[in-house]
Coordinates of C-alpha atoms in Angstrom, one line a residue:
T1 CA -71.3 44.3 -47.9
Q2 CA -69.6 45.7 -44.8
F3 CA -67.4 44.0 -42.2
Y4 CA -65.0 46.2 -40.2
Y5 CA -63.4 46.9 -36.9
E6 CA -63.8 50.3 -35.4
H7 CA -61.8 51.7 -32.5
N8 CA -61.5 55.0 -30.6
L9 CA -57.8 55.8 -30.6
S10 CA -58.5 58.8 -28.3
P11 CA -61.6 60.8 -27.3
N12 CA -61.2 62.8 -30.5
M13 CA -60.0 60.2 -33.0
V14 CA -61.7 57.0 -34.4
V15 CA -60.3 54.5 -36.9
S16 CA -62.2 51.9 -39.0
V17 CA -60.5 49.1 -40.9
G18 CA -62.1 46.3 -43.0
Q19 CA -64.7 46.1 -45.7
L20 CA -66.0 49.7 -45.8
D21 CA -68.7 51.7 -47.6
L22 CA -66.7 54.7 -48.8
T23 CA -69.8 56.9 -49.2
A24 CA -70.6 56.5 -45.5
Y25 CA -67.6 58.7 -44.6
F26 CA -67.2 61.0 -47.6
D27 CA -69.5 63.4 -49.6
T28 CA -72.3 62.8 -47.2
N29 CA -75.4 65.1 -47.0
R30 CA -78.2 65.5 -44.6
F31 CA -80.9 65.8 -47.3
A32 CA -79.4 63.9 -50.3
N33 CA -77.4 60.8 -49.4
N34 CA -79.8 58.0 -48.6
E35 CA -81.9 56.3 -51.3
R36 CA -84.1 54.7 -48.7
I37 CA -85.4 58.1 -47.4
Y38 CA -84.5 60.9 -49.9
F39 CA -83.7 61.0 -53.6
L40 CA -83.5 57.8 -55.7
A41 CA -81.4 59.1 -58.6
N42 CA -77.7 58.1 -58.3
E43 CA -76.4 61.6 -58.9
F44 CA -78.3 63.0 -56.0
A45 CA -77.1 60.3 -53.6
N46 CA -73.4 60.7 -54.5
N47 CA -71.4 63.1 -56.6
P48 CA -70.8 61.6 -60.0
A49 CA -67.7 63.7 -60.4
I50 CA -65.9 61.4 -57.9
E51 CA -64.3 58.2 -59.3
F52 CA -64.8 56.3 -56.1
G53 CA -62.8 53.2 -55.5
G54 CA -64.3 49.8 -54.6
T55 CA -67.1 47.9 -56.3
D56 CA -69.9 49.4 -58.4
N57 CA -71.6 50.0 -55.1
F58 CA -68.6 51.6 -53.5
Y59 CA -67.6 48.8 -51.1
S60 CA -63.9 48.1 -50.6
P61 CA -61.3 47.0 -48.2
G62 CA -59.8 50.1 -46.7
I63 CA -59.1 52.2 -43.6
R64 CA -60.3 55.6 -42.5
F65 CA -59.4 58.0 -39.7
T66 CA -61.6 60.8 -38.4
Y67 CA -60.4 63.5 -36.0
K68 CA -62.9 65.6 -34.2
H69 CA -61.5 69.0 -33.5
A70 CA -63.8 70.7 -30.9
E71 CA -67.5 70.7 -31.8
R72 CA -67.4 72.5 -35.1
M73 CA -64.9 70.6 -37.3
N74 CA -64.0 67.0 -38.4
I75 CA -61.1 65.9 -40.5
T76 CA -61.5 62.5 -42.2
L77 CA -58.8 60.6 -44.2
G78 CA -59.3 57.3 -46.0
V79 CA -57.5 54.9 -48.3
A80 CA -59.2 52.0 -50.1
E81 CA -58.5 49.4 -52.8
G82 CA -59.3 50.8 -56.2
N83 CA -61.6 47.9 -57.4
G84 CA -62.7 46.2 -54.2
D85 CA -61.8 42.6 -55.4
Y86 CA -59.0 41.9 -52.8
V87 CA -56.6 41.1 -55.7
D88 CA -53.3 43.1 -55.7
S89 CA -54.7 45.1 -52.8
F90 CA -53.9 48.8 -53.0
D91 CA -52.1 48.4 -56.3
K92 CA -54.5 51.0 -57.7
P93 CA -55.6 52.8 -54.5
F94 CA -58.3 55.4 -54.0
S95 CA -57.6 58.0 -51.3
M96 CA -59.6 60.9 -50.0
A97 CA -59.4 63.7 -47.5
E98 CA -62.4 65.8 -46.2
I99 CA -62.9 68.6 -43.8
D100 CA -66.4 69.1 -42.3
F101 CA -67.5 72.3 -40.7
R102 CA -70.6 72.4 -38.5
L103 CA -72.0 75.9 -38.5
S104 CA -75.1 77.6 -37.2
P105 CA -75.9 80.8 -39.1
A106 CA -78.9 82.5 -37.6
D107 CA -79.0 79.6 -35.1
R108 CA -79.9 77.2 -38.0
K109 CA -77.7 74.0 -38.2
G110 CA -75.7 73.4 -41.3
N111 CA -72.8 71.2 -42.5
Y112 CA -70.2 72.4 -44.9
R113 CA -67.8 69.8 -46.4
I114 CA -64.9 70.2 -48.7
Y115 CA -62.8 67.4 -50.0
Y116 CA -60.0 66.3 -52.3
W117 CA -59.5 62.8 -53.7
D118 CA -57.0 60.8 -55.9
R119 CA -57.3 57.5 -57.8
R120 CA -54.3 55.7 -59.3
G121 CA -55.6 53.6 -62.2
R122 CA -58.6 51.4 -62.9
D123 CA -59.4 47.9 -64.2
S124 CA -61.8 49.0 -67.0
L125 CA -61.9 51.6 -69.7
I126 CA -65.7 51.6 -70.0
N127 CA -66.2 54.9 -68.1
S128 CA -63.0 56.6 -69.2
A129 CA -62.6 59.6 -71.5
N130 CA -61.4 57.3 -74.3
P131 CA -62.3 53.6 -74.0
N132 CA -59.8 52.9 -76.8
D133 CA -56.8 54.4 -74.9
A134 CA -55.1 51.6 -72.9
N135 CA -52.9 54.3 -71.2
L136 CA -55.9 55.4 -69.2
L137 CA -55.9 52.1 -67.2
K138 CA -52.9 53.5 -65.3
A139 CA -53.7 57.2 -65.5
E140 CA -54.2 59.2 -62.3
N141 CA -57.5 60.8 -61.7
K142 CA -58.1 63.4 -59.0
G143 CA -60.6 66.0 -58.1
A144 CA -62.2 68.3 -55.5
G145 CA -65.7 69.1 -54.4
L146 CA -68.1 70.2 -51.7
S147 CA -71.3 69.1 -50.1
I148 CA -73.5 71.5 -48.1
D149 CA -76.7 71.1 -46.2
Q150 CA -78.4 73.9 -44.3
T151 CA -81.7 74.2 -42.5
I152 CA -83.5 77.4 -43.3
T153 CA -86.6 77.1 -41.0
D154 CA -88.0 74.4 -38.8
T155 CA -89.6 72.8 -41.9
V156 CA -87.3 73.7 -44.8
G157 CA -83.7 72.7 -45.6
I158 CA -81.5 73.2 -48.7
W159 CA -78.5 71.3 -50.0
L160 CA -75.8 71.7 -52.6
R161 CA -73.1 69.5 -54.2
A162 CA -70.4 70.4 -56.7
G163 CA -67.3 68.6 -58.0
V164 CA -64.6 68.6 -60.7
Q165 CA -62.2 65.9 -61.9
R166 CA -59.7 65.4 -64.7
K167 CA -61.2 65.7 -68.2
K168 CA -58.2 63.8 -69.6
V169 CA -59.4 60.7 -67.7
A170 CA -63.1 61.1 -66.9
Q171 CA -66.1 61.3 -69.3
F172 CA -67.9 63.9 -67.3
D173 CA -65.6 66.4 -65.5
R174 CA -68.0 68.8 -63.8
H175 CA -71.1 68.4 -61.8
M176 CA -73.4 70.6 -59.7
S177 CA -76.7 69.7 -58.0
G178 CA -78.9 71.1 -55.3
G179 CA -82.4 71.1 -54.0
V180 CA -84.9 71.7 -51.2
N181 CA -86.2 69.4 -48.4
I182 CA -89.7 70.3 -47.0
K183 CA -91.2 68.6 -44.0
G184 CA -94.9 67.8 -44.1
E185 CA -95.5 69.6 -40.8
I186 CA -96.4 72.8 -42.8
F187 CA -99.5 71.0 -44.1
G188 CA -100.3 68.8 -41.1
R189 CA -98.2 65.7 -42.0
E190 CA -95.2 66.2 -39.6
N191 CA -93.6 62.9 -40.5
D192 CA -93.8 63.3 -44.3
T193 CA -91.1 64.8 -46.5
I194 CA -91.1 66.4 -50.0
G195 CA -87.8 66.7 -51.9
L196 CA -87.0 68.5 -55.1
G197 CA -83.6 68.3 -56.7
Y198 CA -81.9 69.6 -59.9
G199 CA -78.5 68.6 -61.2
I200 CA -76.3 69.5 -64.2
T201 CA -73.4 67.3 -65.4
L202 CA -71.0 68.5 -68.1
M203 CA -69.0 66.3 -70.5
G204 CA -65.2 66.7 -70.7
K205 CA -63.5 67.8 -73.9
D206 CA -61.6 64.5 -74.5
Y207 CA -64.8 62.4 -74.2
K208 CA -66.6 64.8 -76.6
D209 CA -63.8 64.3 -79.1
Y210 CA -64.1 60.5 -78.7
K211 CA -67.8 60.5 -79.2
K212 CA -67.6 62.7 -82.3
G213 CA -65.0 60.3 -83.7
V214 CA -67.2 57.2 -83.3
S215 CA -70.7 58.7 -83.8
T216 CA -71.4 60.7 -86.9
G217 CA -73.5 63.7 -86.1
F218 CA -73.0 63.6 -82.4
H219 CA -73.7 66.8 -80.5
S220 CA -72.9 67.1 -76.8
G221 CA -75.1 68.9 -74.4
A222 CA -75.2 69.3 -70.6
E223 CA -77.3 66.7 -68.9
H224 CA -80.0 68.2 -66.8
Y225 CA -81.7 66.1 -64.2
L226 CA -84.8 66.8 -62.1
E227 CA -86.4 64.7 -59.4
L228 CA -89.4 65.2 -57.2
Y229 CA -90.4 62.7 -54.5
Y230 CA -93.0 62.6 -51.7
N231 CA -92.1 60.4 -48.7
M232 CA -95.3 59.6 -47.0
S233 CA -95.3 57.9 -43.6
V234 CA -98.0 55.4 -42.8
A235 CA -99.8 55.4 -39.5
E236 CA -97.4 56.5 -36.7
A237 CA -94.2 56.0 -38.7
T238 CA -91.4 58.6 -38.1
E239 CA -88.5 59.4 -40.5
R240 CA -86.5 56.3 -39.7
E241 CA -89.2 54.0 -38.2
G242 CA -92.2 52.2 -39.6
F243 CA -93.6 51.9 -43.1
H244 CA -93.2 54.6 -45.9
I245 CA -94.6 55.0 -49.4
S246 CA -92.8 57.4 -51.8
P247 CA -94.1 58.3 -55.2
D248 CA -91.2 59.5 -57.4
I249 CA -90.8 61.3 -60.8
Q250 CA -87.6 62.1 -62.6
Y251 CA -87.0 64.1 -65.8
V252 CA -83.8 64.0 -67.8
M253 CA -82.7 66.3 -70.7
N254 CA -79.7 65.3 -72.9
P255 CA -79.3 62.0 -71.1
G256 CA -75.7 60.8 -71.2
G257 CA -74.7 64.2 -72.5
D258 CA -76.2 63.5 -75.9
A259 CA -78.1 66.5 -77.3
N260 CA -79.8 64.3 -79.9
A261 CA -81.2 61.8 -77.3
A262 CA -84.8 61.9 -76.4
K263 CA -85.9 63.5 -73.1
L264 CA -86.8 61.0 -70.4
F265 CA -89.6 60.8 -67.9
I266 CA -89.0 58.2 -65.2
Y267 CA -91.9 57.2 -62.8
G268 CA -91.6 55.1 -59.8
I269 CA -92.6 54.3 -56.2
R270 CA -90.6 53.2 -53.2
L271 CA -91.8 51.1 -50.3
Q272 CA -89.6 51.2 -47.2
T273 CA -90.0 49.5 -43.9
F274 CA -87.7 50.2 -40.9
F275 CA -87.5 47.6 -38.2

């Protein structure tokens, strides 16, 4: 999935080139960016209001530069192939720029990221605002967003994501999510973690019009998504070592933005071993 060369151009600048995971460099989050440890729902792992390039799992040939300015700020730039298939490379590129600020209000560590991205075309209309409009294959999509994580106490942290993209191209043009991360130390389980997240995703006007045209009686509604998990360490396991068991429950209102769709309960369990 990944195969790249990384080099320090200077003490403050690093470059990576090859088969990259785009989400490893952009839109990251301390409490909601790793399905092995934190939330399982896709929209809590990465912002759905970003039309990332690459494969369905965000892998793609590309290059990224990160410049570290002092101790409180990073600037990252990246360009990747739009579909990740190594055919007509960079004919439909995805590019992104992000600024990360590391702040410590009240002596509590936090990361504040803002970004802008651009994508020039796509190979499929499945996720476009109008799957019958061939012009959208070459249409430009772009957007902006933010990702924040902030520790509040030694055992509690909060996070927030938000993003917008072009409603003329994307089906869902606005998204916001946030949640809380609680360490089990407060009840005598220092290596356990509880996470609660909520997200809202809004359908763009052009996609609403398309859905109304092909589905009689369609009514749009904001999709509301809730997830609660409990990551329990076994024996002496730490956060990224040993064996973990995580019961998980998710609840969705208006799935896919359809106000007529039935509400969903999703139950699951995650087993994770770190070697």
